[in-house]
C-alpha positions in Angstrom: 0.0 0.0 0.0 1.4 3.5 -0.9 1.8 5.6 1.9 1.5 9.7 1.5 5.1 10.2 2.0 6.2 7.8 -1.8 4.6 10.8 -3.8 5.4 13.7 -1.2 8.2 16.0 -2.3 9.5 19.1 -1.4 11.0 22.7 -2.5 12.7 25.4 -1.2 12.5 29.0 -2.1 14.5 32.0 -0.5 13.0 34.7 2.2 14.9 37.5 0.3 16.3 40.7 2.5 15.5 43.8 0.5 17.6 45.7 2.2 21.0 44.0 2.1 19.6 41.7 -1.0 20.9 38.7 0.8 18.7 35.2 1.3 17.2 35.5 4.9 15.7 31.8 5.0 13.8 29.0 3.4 10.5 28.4 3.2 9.7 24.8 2.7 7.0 24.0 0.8 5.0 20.5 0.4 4.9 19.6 -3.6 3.3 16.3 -3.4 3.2 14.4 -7.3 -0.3 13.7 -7.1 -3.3 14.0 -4.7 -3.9 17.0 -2.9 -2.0 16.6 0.5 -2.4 19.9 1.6 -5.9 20.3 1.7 -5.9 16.5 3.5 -3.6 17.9 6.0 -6.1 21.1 6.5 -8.5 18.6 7.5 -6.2 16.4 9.8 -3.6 18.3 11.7 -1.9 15.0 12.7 -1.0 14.8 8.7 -0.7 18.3 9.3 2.2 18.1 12.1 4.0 15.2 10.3 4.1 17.5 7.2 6.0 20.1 9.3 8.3 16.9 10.5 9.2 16.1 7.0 10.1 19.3 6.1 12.7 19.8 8.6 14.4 16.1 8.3 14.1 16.9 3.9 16.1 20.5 5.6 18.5 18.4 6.9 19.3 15.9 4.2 20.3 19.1 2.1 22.4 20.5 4.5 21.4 24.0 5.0 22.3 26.2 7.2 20.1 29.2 6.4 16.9 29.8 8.4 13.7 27.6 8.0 10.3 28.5 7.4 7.9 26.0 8.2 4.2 25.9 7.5 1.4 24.7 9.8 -2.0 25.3 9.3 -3.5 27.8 12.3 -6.1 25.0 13.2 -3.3 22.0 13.6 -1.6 24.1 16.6 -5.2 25.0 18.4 -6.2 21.5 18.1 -2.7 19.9 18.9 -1.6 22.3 21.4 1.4 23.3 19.8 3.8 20.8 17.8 6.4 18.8 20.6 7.6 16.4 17.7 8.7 19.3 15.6 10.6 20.5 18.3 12.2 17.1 18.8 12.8 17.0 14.9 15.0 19.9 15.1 16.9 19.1 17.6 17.9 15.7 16.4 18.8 17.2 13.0 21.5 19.4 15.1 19.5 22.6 14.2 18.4 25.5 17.1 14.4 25.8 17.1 14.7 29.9 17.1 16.8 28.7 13.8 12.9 27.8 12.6 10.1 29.8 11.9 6.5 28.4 12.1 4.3 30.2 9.5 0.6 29.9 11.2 -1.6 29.7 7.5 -5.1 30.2 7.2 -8.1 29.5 8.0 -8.5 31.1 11.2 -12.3 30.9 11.0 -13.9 28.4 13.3 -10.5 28.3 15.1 -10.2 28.0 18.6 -8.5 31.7 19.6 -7.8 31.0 22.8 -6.2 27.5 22.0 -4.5 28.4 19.1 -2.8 31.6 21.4 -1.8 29.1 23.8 -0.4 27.0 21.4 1.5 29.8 19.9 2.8 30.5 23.2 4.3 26.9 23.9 6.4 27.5 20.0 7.9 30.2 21.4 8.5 28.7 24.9 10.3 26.0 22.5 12.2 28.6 20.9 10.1 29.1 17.8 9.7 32.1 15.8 6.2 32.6 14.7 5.3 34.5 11.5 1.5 35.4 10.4 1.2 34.1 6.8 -1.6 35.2 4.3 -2.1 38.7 5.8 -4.3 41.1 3.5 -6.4 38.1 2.0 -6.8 35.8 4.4 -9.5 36.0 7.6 -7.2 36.5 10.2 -9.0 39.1 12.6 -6.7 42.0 13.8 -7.5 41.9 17.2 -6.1 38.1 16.8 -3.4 39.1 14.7 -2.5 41.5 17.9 -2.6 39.1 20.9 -0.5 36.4 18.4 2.2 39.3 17.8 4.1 37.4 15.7 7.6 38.2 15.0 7.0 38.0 10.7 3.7 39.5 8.9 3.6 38.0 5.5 1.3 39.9 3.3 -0.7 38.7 0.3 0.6 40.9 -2.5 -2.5 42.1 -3.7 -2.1 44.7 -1.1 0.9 46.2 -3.0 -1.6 48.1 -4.7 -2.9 49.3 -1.9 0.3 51.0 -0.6 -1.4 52.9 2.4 -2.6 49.4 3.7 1.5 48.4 3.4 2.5 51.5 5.1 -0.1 51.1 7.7 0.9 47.7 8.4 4.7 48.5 8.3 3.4 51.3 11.6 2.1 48.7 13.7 4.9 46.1 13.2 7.5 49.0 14.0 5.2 49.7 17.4 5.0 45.4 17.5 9.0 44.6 16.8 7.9 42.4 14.1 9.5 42.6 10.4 7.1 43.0 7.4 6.9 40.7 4.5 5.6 40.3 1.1 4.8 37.2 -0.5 4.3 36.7 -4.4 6.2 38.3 -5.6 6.6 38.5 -9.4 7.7 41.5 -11.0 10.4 44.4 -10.4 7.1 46.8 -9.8 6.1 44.7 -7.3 9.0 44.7 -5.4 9.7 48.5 -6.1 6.6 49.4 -4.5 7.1 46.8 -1.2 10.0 48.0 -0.9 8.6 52.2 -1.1 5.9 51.4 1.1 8.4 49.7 4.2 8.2 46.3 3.5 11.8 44.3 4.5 11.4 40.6 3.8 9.7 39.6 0.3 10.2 36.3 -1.5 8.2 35.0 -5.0 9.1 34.4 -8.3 10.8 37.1 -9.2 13.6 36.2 -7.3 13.7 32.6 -7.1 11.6 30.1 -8.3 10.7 27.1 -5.9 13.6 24.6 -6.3 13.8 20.4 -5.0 18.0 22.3 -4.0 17.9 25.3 -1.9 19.8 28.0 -3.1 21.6 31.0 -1.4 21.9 33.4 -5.2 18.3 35.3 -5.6 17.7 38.0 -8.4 17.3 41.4 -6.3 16.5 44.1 -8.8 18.7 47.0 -7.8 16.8 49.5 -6.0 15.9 53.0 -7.3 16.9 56.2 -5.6 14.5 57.4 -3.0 14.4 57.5 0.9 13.1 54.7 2.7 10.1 54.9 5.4 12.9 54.9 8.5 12.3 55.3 12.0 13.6 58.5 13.3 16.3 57.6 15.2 17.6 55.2 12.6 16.9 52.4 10.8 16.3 49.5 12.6 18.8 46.5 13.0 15.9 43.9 12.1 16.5 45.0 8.8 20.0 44.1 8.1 20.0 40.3 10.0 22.0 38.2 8.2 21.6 34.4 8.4 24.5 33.2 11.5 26.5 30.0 11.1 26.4 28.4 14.8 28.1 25.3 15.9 27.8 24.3 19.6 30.2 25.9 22.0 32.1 22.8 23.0 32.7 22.3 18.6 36.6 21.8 18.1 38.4 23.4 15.6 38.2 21.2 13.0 34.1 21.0 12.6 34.6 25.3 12.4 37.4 24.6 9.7 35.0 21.8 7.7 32.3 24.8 8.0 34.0 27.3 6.7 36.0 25.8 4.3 32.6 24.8 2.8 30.7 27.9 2.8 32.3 30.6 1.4 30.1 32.9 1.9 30.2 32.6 5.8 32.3 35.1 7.3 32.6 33.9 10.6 30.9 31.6 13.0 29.1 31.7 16.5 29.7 29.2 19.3 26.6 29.2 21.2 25.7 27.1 24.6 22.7 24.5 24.7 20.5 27.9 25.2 21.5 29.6 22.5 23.1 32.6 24.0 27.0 33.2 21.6 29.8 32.9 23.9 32.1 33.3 21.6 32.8 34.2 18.0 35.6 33.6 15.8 36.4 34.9 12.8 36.9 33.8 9.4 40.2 35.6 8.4 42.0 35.3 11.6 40.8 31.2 12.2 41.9 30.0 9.2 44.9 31.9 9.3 45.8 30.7 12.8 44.9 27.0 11.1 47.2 27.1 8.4 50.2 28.2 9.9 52.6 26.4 10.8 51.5 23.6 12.9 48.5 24.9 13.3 46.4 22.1 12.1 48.2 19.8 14.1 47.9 22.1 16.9 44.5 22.9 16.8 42.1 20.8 14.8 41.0 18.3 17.7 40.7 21.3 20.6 38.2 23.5 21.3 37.4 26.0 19.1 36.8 28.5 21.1 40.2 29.0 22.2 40.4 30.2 18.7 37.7 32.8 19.3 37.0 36.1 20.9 34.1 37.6 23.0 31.3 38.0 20.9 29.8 41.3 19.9 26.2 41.4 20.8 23.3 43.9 20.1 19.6 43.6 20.8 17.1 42.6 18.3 15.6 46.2 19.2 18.6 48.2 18.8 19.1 50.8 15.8 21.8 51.0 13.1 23.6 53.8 14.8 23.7 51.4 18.4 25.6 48.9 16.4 27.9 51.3 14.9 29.0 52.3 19.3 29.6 48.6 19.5 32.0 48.1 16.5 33.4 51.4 17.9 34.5 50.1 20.9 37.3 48.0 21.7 40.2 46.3 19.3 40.7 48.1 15.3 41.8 44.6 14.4 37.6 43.4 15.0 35.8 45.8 12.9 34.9 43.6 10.5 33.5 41.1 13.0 30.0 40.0 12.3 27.9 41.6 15.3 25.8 39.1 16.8 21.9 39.9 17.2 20.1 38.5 20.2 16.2 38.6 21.4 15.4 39.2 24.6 16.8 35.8 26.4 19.7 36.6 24.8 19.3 33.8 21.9 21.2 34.4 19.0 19.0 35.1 16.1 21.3 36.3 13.4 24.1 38.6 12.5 24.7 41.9 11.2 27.4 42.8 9.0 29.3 46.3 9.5 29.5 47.3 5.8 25.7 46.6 5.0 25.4 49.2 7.8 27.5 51.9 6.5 26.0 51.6 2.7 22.3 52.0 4.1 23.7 54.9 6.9 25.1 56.6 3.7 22.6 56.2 1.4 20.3 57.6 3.8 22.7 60.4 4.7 22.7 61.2 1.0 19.0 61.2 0.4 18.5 63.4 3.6 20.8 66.4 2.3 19.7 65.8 -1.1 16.1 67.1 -0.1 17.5 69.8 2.5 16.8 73.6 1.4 20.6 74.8 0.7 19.9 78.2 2.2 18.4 77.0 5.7 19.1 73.3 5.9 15.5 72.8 6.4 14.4 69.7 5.0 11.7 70.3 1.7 8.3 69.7 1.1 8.8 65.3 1.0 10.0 65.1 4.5 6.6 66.7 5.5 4.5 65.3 3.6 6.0 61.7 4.2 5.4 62.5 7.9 2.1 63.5 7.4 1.2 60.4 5.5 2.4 58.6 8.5 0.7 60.2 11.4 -2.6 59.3 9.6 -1.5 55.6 8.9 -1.2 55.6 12.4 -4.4 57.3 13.0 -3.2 60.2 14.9 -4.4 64.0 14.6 -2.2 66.3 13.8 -1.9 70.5 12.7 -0.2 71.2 9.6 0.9 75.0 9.2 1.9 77.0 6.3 4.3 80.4 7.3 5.0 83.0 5.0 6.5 86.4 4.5 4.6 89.2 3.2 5.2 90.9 0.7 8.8 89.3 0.2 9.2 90.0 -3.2 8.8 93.8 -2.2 11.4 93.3 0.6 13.4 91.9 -1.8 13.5 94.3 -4.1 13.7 97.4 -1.4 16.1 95.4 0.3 18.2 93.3 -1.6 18.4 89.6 -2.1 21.2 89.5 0.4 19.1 90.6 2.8 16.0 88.8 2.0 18.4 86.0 2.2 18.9 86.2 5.5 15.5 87.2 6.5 14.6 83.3 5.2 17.6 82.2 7.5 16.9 83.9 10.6 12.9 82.4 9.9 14.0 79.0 9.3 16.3 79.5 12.6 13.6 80.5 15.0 11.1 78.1 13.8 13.7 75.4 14.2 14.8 76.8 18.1 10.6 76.9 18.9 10.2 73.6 17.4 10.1 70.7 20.2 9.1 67.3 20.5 7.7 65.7 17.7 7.5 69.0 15.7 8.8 68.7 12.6 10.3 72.2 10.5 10.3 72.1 6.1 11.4 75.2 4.0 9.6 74.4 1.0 11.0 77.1 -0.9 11.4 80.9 -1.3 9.8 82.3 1.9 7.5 79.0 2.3 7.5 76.7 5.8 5.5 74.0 6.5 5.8 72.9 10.1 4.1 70.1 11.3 3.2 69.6 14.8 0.8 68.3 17.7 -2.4 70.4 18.0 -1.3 70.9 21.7 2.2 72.4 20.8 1.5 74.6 18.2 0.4 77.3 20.0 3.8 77.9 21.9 5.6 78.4 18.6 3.5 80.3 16.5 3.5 82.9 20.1 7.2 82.9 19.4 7.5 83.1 16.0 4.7 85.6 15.6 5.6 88.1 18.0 9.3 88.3 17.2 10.2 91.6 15.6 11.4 91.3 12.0 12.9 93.1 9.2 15.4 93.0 6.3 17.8 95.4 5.8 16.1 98.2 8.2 12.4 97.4 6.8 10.1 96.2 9.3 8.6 92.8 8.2 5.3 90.6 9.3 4.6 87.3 9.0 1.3 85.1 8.0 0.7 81.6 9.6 -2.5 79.3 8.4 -3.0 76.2 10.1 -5.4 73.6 9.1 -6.1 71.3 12.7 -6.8 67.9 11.5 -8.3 64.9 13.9 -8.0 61.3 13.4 -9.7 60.0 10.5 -10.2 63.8 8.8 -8.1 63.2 5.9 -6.9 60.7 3.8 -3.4 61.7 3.1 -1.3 64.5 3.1 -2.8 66.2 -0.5 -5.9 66.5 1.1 -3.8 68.3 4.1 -2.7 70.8 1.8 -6.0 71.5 -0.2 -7.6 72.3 2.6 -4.8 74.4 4.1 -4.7 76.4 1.4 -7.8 78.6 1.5 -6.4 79.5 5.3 -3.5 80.7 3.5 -5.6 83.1 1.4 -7.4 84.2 4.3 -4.0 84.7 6.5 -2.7 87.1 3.5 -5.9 89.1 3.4 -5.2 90.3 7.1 -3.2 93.2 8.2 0.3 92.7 10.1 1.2 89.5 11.9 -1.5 86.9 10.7 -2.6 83.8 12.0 -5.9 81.6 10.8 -7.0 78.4 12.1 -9.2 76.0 10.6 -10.3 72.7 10.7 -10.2 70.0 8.4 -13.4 69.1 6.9 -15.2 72.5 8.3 -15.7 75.7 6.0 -14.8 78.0 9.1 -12.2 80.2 9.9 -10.9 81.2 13.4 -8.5 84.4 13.6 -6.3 84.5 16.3 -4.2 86.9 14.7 -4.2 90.2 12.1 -6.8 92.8 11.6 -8.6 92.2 8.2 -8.2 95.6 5.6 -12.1 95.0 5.4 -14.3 93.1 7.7 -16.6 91.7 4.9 -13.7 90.4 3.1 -12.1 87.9 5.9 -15.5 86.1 6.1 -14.1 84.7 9.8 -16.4 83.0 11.6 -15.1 82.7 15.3 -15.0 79.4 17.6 -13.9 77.1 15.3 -10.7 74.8 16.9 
């Protein structure tokens, strides 16, 4: 009698890193030659489970050592309350369970919630990583897809056109520590606009096609100028984890020599305890160099290798780009090119960063930034605003977007000299950064244009000192107007709306006499002036009370 696992094969295909363009893991997927296995194993999560068994022992047999994506089916782990003999499966393979992801797939509907959490939670007692697969098209409720907080979102790739939805999504897994993913992909638009709207992991055709040999080389198309959707205080080292090569810390010399001499493209390897916490690392260049001096093999082969290693570098899974850079920083010149080793929270090793992937992305983003600063005030332009805009609503939070002028500047201009007006702009852009504070963000968008974005509750501190500052250009006394549109959660759609309706307060802040300032609110026809005195009442049109 044939039994499921004669006609049961399967394939590999690459996690890809869009950032560094390197191959973050595997995903394993069943290709059975007839029958239709998985939609058996949807129905009977012990075939389910055993699936998930095979996959890691097929891992095995083709000697990987790249990360593993596994897929279980989300009702298999509520009804089997989590999956002990995949854990045991690793293990006797010689692989690390946080080494192993467990993609939870859909259906979620007429799943146990509370069985299927608690299941989750016994993977990640085991060491598991969990990603949420099928996100976008599949019926996984958010307020599941919250208590799960899985490390990985995958999302369908039908939401690519849907890039608010991506951005969105790329908010809450920057709040959640999770890393954002796009499945299917098949084209170089595709992966242009995951990778514009935030997304870090991807995988599909377009870079490697499912293969019975897993493969490390992917096709990464090379990525067009443009800044990337960054947190502000740097990019994030989730996005530049590179695969690590661990052997047990008690490995001698010789396995870390039979490693490396077989994977070129390993530049150093991590001896980690039973836990998986590093406690040491040792380097490619300076290992193999001790090995084959004089000696050295004979000298070293059969003893530990860790007497050929040095303290390992470590740096939290939360940590940013620039934190990384203060640990290369410190200590020996001769270990800058050490891989830094990335740990979670139990101080598990769950990959590597790589120094120069670091620099490139730090100076790439250095480059976009003064690319789009104003070269007279060093203001960042209208794209930094707006992107920030854009943001705050994807997160769904209000916000008062201001527009500052001066008037009449082509008159000062002219009376004064462009020297002057010059630093009439400077002295603007100057103050409005000193009064900005907090989350208060400053753009010179260009002549005698600011936009400054801001909290509702903190805008009214600046424009005070901003306003009643005395100005003027060579001896001419000078005024400025400030609009302000006030705009609550949920009262635009994106940052083009922002500005349409900013821009009849604009109008209405130049009609006014002297030091302006009018205040609106998004959606409301209404004006509020809290500063100027209008050159004719029946022309302002103000309607107090409004913000």
């Amino acid at each position: 009698m044939q039994s499921w696992t004669d006609t049961l094969r399967f394939a590999f295909q690459p996690v890809v890193n869009l950032i560094t363009g390197g191959v973050a893991g595997l995903e394993i997927l069943a290709r059975p030659e007839s029958g239709d296995i998985l939609a058996e194993a949807r129905r009977d999560p012990e075939l389910d489970g055993r699936l998930a068994v095979a996959a890691v022992r097929t891992a095995a047999r083709r000697e990987t050592l790249l990360p593993l994506h596994v897929n279980v089916f989300a009702g298999t782990l509520a009804d089997l309350g989590g999956l002990t003999p995949l854990h045991d499966a690793v293990r006797a393979v010689g692989r690390l369970p946080w080494e192993v992801t467990v993609d939870v797939v859909p259906p979620y509907t007429h799943v146990p919630q509370r069985a299927l959490l608690e299941a989750v939670g016994a993977l990640r007692e085991q060491g598991f990583r969990i990603s949420a697969d099928g996100v976008g098209d599949g019926d996984v409720p958010l307020r599941l897809l919250v208590d799960l907080a899985p490390d990985l979102v995958k999302l369908d790739p039908s939401l690519l056109a849907r890039p608010a939805a991506v951005r969105a999504m790329r908010m809450w897994c920057e709040e959640t520590g999770a890393l954002l993913g796009v499945e299917g992909v098949e084209t170089e638009l595709q992966c242009a606009a995951a990778l514009s709207a935030g997304a870090q992991l991807a995988q599909g055709m377009l870079f490697a096609p499912p293969a019975r040999l897993p493969v490390a080389e992917v096709y990464v198309p090379p990525r067009t100028p443009g800044p990337l959707p960054v947190p502000r205080s740097g990019p994030s080292v989730r996005e530049f984890v590179r695969p690590a090569a661990l052997l047990p810390a008690v490995a001698s010399a010789g396995q870390v020599r039979a490693l490396l001499t077989g994977s070129p493209e390993v530049s150093g390897v991590l001896l980690v305890d039973r836990a998986g916490v590093p406690v040491r690392s040792v380097h490619r260049s300076r290992f193999l160099l001790s090995m084959s001096g004089r000696y050295g093999h004979a000298l070293y082969a059969d003893r530990p290798a860790a007497k050929l290693g040095d303290p390992p570098r470590t740096v939290g899974i939360d940590a940013t780009a620039w934190e990384v850079l203060d640990v290369v920083a410190v200590g020996d010149r001769d270990r800058t090119s050490d891989d830094v080793a990335v740990v979670d929270r139990l101080g598990r090793c769950v990959g590597v960063v790589r120094l120069a992937d670091l620099v490139r992305a730090l100076a790439e983003s250095r480059v976009e930034e003064a690319v789009g600063l104003n070269p007279l005030t060093r203001l960042p332009g209208s794209d930094a605003i707006t992107s920030e805009v854009d943001r705050r609503i994807a997160e769904g939070r209000g916000f008062a977007l201001s527009w500052l002028d001066v008037d009449h500047f082509k008159q000062v201009n002219d009376g004064a000299g462009f020297a002057a007006g010059d630093e009439l702009i400077r002295s603007v852009g100057g103050a409005l950064q000193v009064a900005a504070s907090g989350s208060t963000r400053v753009g010179h968008i260009g002549g005698d244009d600011f936009l400054v974005l801001a909290d509702p509750e903190g805008l009214d501190p600046l424009a005070v000192s901003v306003l009643d500052a005395s100005w003027s250009a060579g001896g001419r006394p000078v005024t400025l107007s400030l609009a302000t549109v006030l705009c609550p959660p949920g009262s635009v759609a994106d940052h083009r709306q922002a500005a349409a309706c900013l821009a009849p307060l604009k109008k209405a802040a130049k009609s006014l006499r002297g030091a302006s300032w009018v205040v609106g609110r998004a959606g409301y026809s209404g004006q509020e002036v809290r500063r100027g005195s209008p050159v004719a009442a029946e022309a302002v049109g103000a309607e107090p009370g409004v913000g």
